[in-house]
Short mmCIF file of C-alpha atoms in Angstrom, two decimals:
data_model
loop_
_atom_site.label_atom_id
_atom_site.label_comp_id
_atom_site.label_asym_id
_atom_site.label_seq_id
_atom_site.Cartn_x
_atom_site.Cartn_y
_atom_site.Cartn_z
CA UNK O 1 14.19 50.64 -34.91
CA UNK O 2 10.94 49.01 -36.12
CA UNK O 3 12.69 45.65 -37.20
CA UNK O 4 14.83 45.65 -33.78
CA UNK O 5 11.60 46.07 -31.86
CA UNK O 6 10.12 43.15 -33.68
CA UNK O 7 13.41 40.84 -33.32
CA UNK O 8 12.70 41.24 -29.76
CA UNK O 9 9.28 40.46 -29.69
CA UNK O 10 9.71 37.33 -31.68
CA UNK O 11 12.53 36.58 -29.22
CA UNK O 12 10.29 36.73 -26.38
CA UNK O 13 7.40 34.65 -27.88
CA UNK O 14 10.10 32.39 -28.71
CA UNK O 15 10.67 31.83 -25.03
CA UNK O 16 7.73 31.88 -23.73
CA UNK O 17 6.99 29.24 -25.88
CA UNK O 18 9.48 26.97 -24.89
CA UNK O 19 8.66 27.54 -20.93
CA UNK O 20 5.16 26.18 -21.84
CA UNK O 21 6.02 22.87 -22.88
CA UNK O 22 7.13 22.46 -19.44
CA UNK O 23 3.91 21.33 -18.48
CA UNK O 24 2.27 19.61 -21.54
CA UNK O 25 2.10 16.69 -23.15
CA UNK O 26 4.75 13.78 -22.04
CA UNK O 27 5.53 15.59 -18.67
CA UNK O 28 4.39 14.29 -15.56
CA UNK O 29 3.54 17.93 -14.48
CA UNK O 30 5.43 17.86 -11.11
CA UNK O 31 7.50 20.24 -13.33
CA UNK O 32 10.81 18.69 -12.94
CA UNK O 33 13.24 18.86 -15.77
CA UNK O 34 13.27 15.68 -17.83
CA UNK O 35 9.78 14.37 -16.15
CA UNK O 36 7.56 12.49 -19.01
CA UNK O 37 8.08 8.65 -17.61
CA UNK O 38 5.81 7.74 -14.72
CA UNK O 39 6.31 4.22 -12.95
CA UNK O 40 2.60 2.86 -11.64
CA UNK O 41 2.72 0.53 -8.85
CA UNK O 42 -0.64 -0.82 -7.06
CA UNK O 43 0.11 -1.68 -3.64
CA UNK O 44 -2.18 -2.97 -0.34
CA UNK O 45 -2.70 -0.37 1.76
CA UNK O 46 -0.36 -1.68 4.81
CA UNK O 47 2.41 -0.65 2.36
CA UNK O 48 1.26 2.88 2.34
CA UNK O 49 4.40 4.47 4.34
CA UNK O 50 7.00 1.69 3.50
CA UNK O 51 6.74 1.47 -0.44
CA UNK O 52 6.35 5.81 -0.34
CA UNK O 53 9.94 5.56 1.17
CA UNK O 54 10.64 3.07 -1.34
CA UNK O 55 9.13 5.03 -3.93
CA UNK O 56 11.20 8.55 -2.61
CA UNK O 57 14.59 6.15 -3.03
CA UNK O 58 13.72 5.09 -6.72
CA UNK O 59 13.24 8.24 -8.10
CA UNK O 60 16.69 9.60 -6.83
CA UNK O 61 18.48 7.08 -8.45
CA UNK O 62 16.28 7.22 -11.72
CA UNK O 63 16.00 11.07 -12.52
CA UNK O 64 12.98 12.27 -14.72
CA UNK O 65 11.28 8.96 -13.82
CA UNK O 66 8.10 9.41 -11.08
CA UNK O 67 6.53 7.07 -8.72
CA UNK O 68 2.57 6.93 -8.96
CA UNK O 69 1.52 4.85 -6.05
CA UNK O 70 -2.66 3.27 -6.10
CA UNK O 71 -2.70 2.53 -2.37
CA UNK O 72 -5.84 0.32 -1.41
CA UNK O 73 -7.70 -2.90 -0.62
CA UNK O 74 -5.59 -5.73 -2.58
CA UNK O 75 -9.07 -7.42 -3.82
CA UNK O 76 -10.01 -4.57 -5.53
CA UNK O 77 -6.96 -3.29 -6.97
CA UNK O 78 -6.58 -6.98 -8.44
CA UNK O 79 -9.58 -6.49 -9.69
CA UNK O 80 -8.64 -2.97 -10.93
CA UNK O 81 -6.13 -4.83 -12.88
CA UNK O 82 -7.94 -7.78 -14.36
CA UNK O 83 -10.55 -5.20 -15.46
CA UNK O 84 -7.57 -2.97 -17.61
CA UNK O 85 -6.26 -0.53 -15.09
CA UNK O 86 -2.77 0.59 -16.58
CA UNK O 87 -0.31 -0.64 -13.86
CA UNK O 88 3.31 -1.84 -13.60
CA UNK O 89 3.59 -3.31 -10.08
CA UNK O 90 1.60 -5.11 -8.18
CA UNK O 91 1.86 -5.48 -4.20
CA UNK O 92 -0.40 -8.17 -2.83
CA UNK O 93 -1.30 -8.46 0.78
CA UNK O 94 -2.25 -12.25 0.55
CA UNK O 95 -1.54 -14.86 -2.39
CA UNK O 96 -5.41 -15.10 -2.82
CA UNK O 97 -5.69 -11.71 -3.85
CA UNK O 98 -2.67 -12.06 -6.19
CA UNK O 99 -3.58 -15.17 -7.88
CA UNK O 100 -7.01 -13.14 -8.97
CA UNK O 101 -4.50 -11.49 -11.23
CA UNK O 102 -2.24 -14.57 -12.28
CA UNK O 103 -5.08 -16.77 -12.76
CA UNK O 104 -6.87 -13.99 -15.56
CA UNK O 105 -2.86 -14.16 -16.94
CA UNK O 106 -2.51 -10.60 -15.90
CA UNK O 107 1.02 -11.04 -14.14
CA UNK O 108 4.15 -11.46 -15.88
CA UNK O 109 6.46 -14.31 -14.43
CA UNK O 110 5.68 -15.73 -10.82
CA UNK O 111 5.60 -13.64 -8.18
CA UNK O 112 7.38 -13.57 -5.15
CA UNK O 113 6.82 -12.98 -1.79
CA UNK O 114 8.93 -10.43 -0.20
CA UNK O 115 7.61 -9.88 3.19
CA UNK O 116 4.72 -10.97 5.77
CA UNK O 117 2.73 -9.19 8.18
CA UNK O 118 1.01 -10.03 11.44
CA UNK O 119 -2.60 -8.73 13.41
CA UNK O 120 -2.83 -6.89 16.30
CA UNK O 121 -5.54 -5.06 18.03
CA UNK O 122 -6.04 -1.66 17.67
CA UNK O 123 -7.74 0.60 20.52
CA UNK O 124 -7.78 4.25 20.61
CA UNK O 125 -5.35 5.87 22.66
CA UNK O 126 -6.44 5.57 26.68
CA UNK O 127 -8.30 2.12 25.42
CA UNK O 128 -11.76 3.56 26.42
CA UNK O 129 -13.37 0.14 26.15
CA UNK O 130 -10.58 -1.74 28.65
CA UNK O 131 -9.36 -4.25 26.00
CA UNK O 132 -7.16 -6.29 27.33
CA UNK O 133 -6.92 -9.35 25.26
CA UNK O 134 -8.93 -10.82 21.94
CA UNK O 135 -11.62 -12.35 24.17
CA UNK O 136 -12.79 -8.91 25.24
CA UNK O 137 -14.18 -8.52 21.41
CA UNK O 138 -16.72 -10.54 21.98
CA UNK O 139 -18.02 -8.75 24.55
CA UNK O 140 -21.72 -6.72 24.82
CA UNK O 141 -21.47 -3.52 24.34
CA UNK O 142 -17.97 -3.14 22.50
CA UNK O 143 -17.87 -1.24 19.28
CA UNK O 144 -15.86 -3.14 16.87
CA UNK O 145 -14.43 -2.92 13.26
CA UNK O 146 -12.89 -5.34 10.79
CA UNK O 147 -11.82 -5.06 7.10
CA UNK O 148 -14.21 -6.83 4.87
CA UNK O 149 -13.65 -10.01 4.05
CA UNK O 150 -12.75 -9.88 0.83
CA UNK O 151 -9.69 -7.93 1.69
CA UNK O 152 -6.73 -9.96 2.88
CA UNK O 153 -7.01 -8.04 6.52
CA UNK O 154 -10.54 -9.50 6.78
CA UNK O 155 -9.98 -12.62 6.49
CA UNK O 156 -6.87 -13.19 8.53
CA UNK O 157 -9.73 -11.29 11.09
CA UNK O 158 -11.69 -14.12 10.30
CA UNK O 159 -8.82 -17.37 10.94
CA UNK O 160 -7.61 -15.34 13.75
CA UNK O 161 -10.86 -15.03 15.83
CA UNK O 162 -11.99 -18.40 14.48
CA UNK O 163 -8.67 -19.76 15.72
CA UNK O 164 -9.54 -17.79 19.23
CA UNK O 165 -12.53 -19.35 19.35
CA UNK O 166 -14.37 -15.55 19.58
CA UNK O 167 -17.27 -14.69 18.05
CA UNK O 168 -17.37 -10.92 17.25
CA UNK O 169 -20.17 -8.76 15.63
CA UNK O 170 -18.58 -5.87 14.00
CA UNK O 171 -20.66 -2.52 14.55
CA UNK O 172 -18.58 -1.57 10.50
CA UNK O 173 -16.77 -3.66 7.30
CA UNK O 174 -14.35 -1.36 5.90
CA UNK O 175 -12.49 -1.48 2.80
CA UNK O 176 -9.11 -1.73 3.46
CA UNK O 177 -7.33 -1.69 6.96
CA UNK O 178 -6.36 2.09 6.94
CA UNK O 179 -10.18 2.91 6.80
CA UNK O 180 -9.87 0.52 10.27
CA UNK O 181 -7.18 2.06 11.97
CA UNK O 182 -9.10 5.95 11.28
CA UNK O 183 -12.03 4.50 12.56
CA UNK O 184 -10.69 3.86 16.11
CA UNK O 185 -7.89 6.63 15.94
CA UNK O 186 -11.15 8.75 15.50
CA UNK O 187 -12.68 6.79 18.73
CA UNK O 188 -15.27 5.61 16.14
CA UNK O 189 -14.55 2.24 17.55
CA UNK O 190 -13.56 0.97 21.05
CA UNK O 191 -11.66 -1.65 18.89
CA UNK O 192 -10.25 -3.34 15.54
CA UNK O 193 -8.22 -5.52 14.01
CA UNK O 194 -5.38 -4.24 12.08
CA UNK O 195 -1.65 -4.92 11.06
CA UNK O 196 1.06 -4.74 13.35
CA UNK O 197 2.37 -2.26 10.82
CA UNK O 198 -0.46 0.14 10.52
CA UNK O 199 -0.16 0.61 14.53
CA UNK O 200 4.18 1.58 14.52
CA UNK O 201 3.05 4.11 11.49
CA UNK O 202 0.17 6.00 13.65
CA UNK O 203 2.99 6.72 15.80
CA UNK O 204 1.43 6.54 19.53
CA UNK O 205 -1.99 7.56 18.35
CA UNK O 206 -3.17 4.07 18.53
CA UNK O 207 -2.67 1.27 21.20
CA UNK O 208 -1.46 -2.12 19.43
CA UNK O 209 -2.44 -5.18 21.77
CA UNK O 210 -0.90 -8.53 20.50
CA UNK O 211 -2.69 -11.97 21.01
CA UNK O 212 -1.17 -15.53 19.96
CA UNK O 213 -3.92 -16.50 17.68
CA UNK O 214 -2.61 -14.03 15.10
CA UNK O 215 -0.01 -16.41 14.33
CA UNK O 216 -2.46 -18.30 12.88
CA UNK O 217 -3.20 -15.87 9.82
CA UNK O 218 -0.42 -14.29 9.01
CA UNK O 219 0.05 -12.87 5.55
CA UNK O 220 2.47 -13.41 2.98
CA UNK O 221 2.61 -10.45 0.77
CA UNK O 222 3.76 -11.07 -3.14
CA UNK O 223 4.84 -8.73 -5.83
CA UNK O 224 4.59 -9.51 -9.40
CA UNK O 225 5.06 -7.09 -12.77
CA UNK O 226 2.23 -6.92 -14.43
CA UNK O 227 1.25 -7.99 -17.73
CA UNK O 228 2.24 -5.53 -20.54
CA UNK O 229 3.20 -2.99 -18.18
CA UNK O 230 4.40 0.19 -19.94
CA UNK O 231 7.78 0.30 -18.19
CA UNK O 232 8.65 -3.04 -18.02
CA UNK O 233 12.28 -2.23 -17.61
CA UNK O 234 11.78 -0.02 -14.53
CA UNK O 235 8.99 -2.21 -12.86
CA UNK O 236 11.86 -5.09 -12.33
CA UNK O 237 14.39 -2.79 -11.04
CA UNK O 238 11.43 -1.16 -8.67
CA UNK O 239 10.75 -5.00 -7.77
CA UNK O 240 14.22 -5.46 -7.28
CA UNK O 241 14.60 -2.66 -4.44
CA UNK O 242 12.03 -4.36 -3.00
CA UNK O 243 13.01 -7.48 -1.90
CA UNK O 244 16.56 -7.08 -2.38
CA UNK O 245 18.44 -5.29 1.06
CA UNK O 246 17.28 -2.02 1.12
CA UNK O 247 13.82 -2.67 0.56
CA UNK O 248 14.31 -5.56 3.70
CA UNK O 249 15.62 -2.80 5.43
CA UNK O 250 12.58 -0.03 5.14
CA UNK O 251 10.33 -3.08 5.69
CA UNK O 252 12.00 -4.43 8.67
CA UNK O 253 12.18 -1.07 10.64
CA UNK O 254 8.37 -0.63 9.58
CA UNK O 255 7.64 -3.67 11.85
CA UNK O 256 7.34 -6.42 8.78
CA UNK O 257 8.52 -9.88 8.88
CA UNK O 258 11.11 -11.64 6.60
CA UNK O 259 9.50 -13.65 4.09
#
């Protein structure tokens, strides 16, 4: 009885032991079967809800493998980059932000520009400060907000208003154009300049306004794999959804332009 009691035990500690490695080293700890191979792609943060679907489709057709997204400002991700950050992918919103990371021989092969994007502006919903065109930034009074200039939204701000011959004194500088867009869907700002984009994905919340200037600044937005990336195999095949027809597709819908 003694030795059948302890069969058991060891049975069960058996087990138990196995269920742990679930969850430790070489799994991704989303605790799906086969996890342990995590794809890292750094992408502007216009991409945000587009390369998420993306992301969603690449995983069902590569079970076990998961989709880390670093959403932000494409100056400092490249800089994230150049500075070591492990990374497969990289999304530029501008080629001046992507050749920081081909000029310090970061990228691997050329990369290629898969989509462009256009500036609107942005007013809260009910435009409290009666924007009606790009003019009315300039105006005393109005609370405005750009992306810092640095950041590929900030200066297509710049060319655009330059081009409109508008002079604007921005109440904030934010980091990337999602920090933008939640300043004015907050009514933190009677006004801003965002992407086209960013307004379609807040989904009513915010008022888009378009002005002909903005085709003077529009941005080309490149992807490249990066330099040693750890999954070098998986990083062209996520590059190729991208700009092949599906990733068109997602992009399109999202209110991007073809390349």
């Amino acid at each position: 009885m003694l030795k059948r009691t302890a069969a058991v035990v060891v049975l069960a500690l058996t087990v138990l032991a196995g269920c742990g490695d679930a969850g430790g080293e070489g799994s991704s700890g989303t605790g799906r079967p086969g996890d342990g191979t995590t794809l890292t792609v750094f992408a502007a943060a216009s991409l945000t809800e587009t390369f998420t679907a993306l992301g969603r489709t690449f995983e069902g057709a590569h079970p076990g493998v998961r989709v880390r997204f670093q959403f932000g400002g494409s100056s400092t991700l490249a800089q994230q980059i150049t500075q070591g950050a492990p990374a497969d992918v990289f999304a530029a919103a501008s080629p001046a932000t992507m050749r920081t990371v081909t000029v310090a021989g970061d990228a691997s092969g050329r990369p290629r520009v898969f989509t462009r994007n256009r500036l609107v502006i942005a007013v809260p919903k009910g435009d409290p400060g009666k924007v009606a065109k790009v003019g009315d930034l300039g105006g005393p009074g109005l609370k405005v907000v750009l992306c810092a200039v640095q950041v590929p939204c900030g200066a297509a701000a710049e060319t655009a208003l330059a081009a409109a011959r508008v002079e604007v004194e921005p109440v904030s500088r934010e980091k990337d154009v999602k920090a933008v867009l939640t300043k004015v869907g907050l009514g933190e700002a009677d006004a801003g300049l965002v992407y086209r984009t960013d307004v379609k994905a807040a989904g009513g919340k915010i008022t888009g306004i378009e002005f002909p200037e903005a085709a003077k600044a529009i941005n080309d937005y490149p992807i490249v794999e990066v330099a040693k990336a750890p999954h070098s195999a998986l990083a062209k095949e996520f590059i190729q959804l991208v700009v092949g027809e599906q990733g068109r597709s997602v992009l399109s819908r999202a209110g991007f332009e073809g390349p």
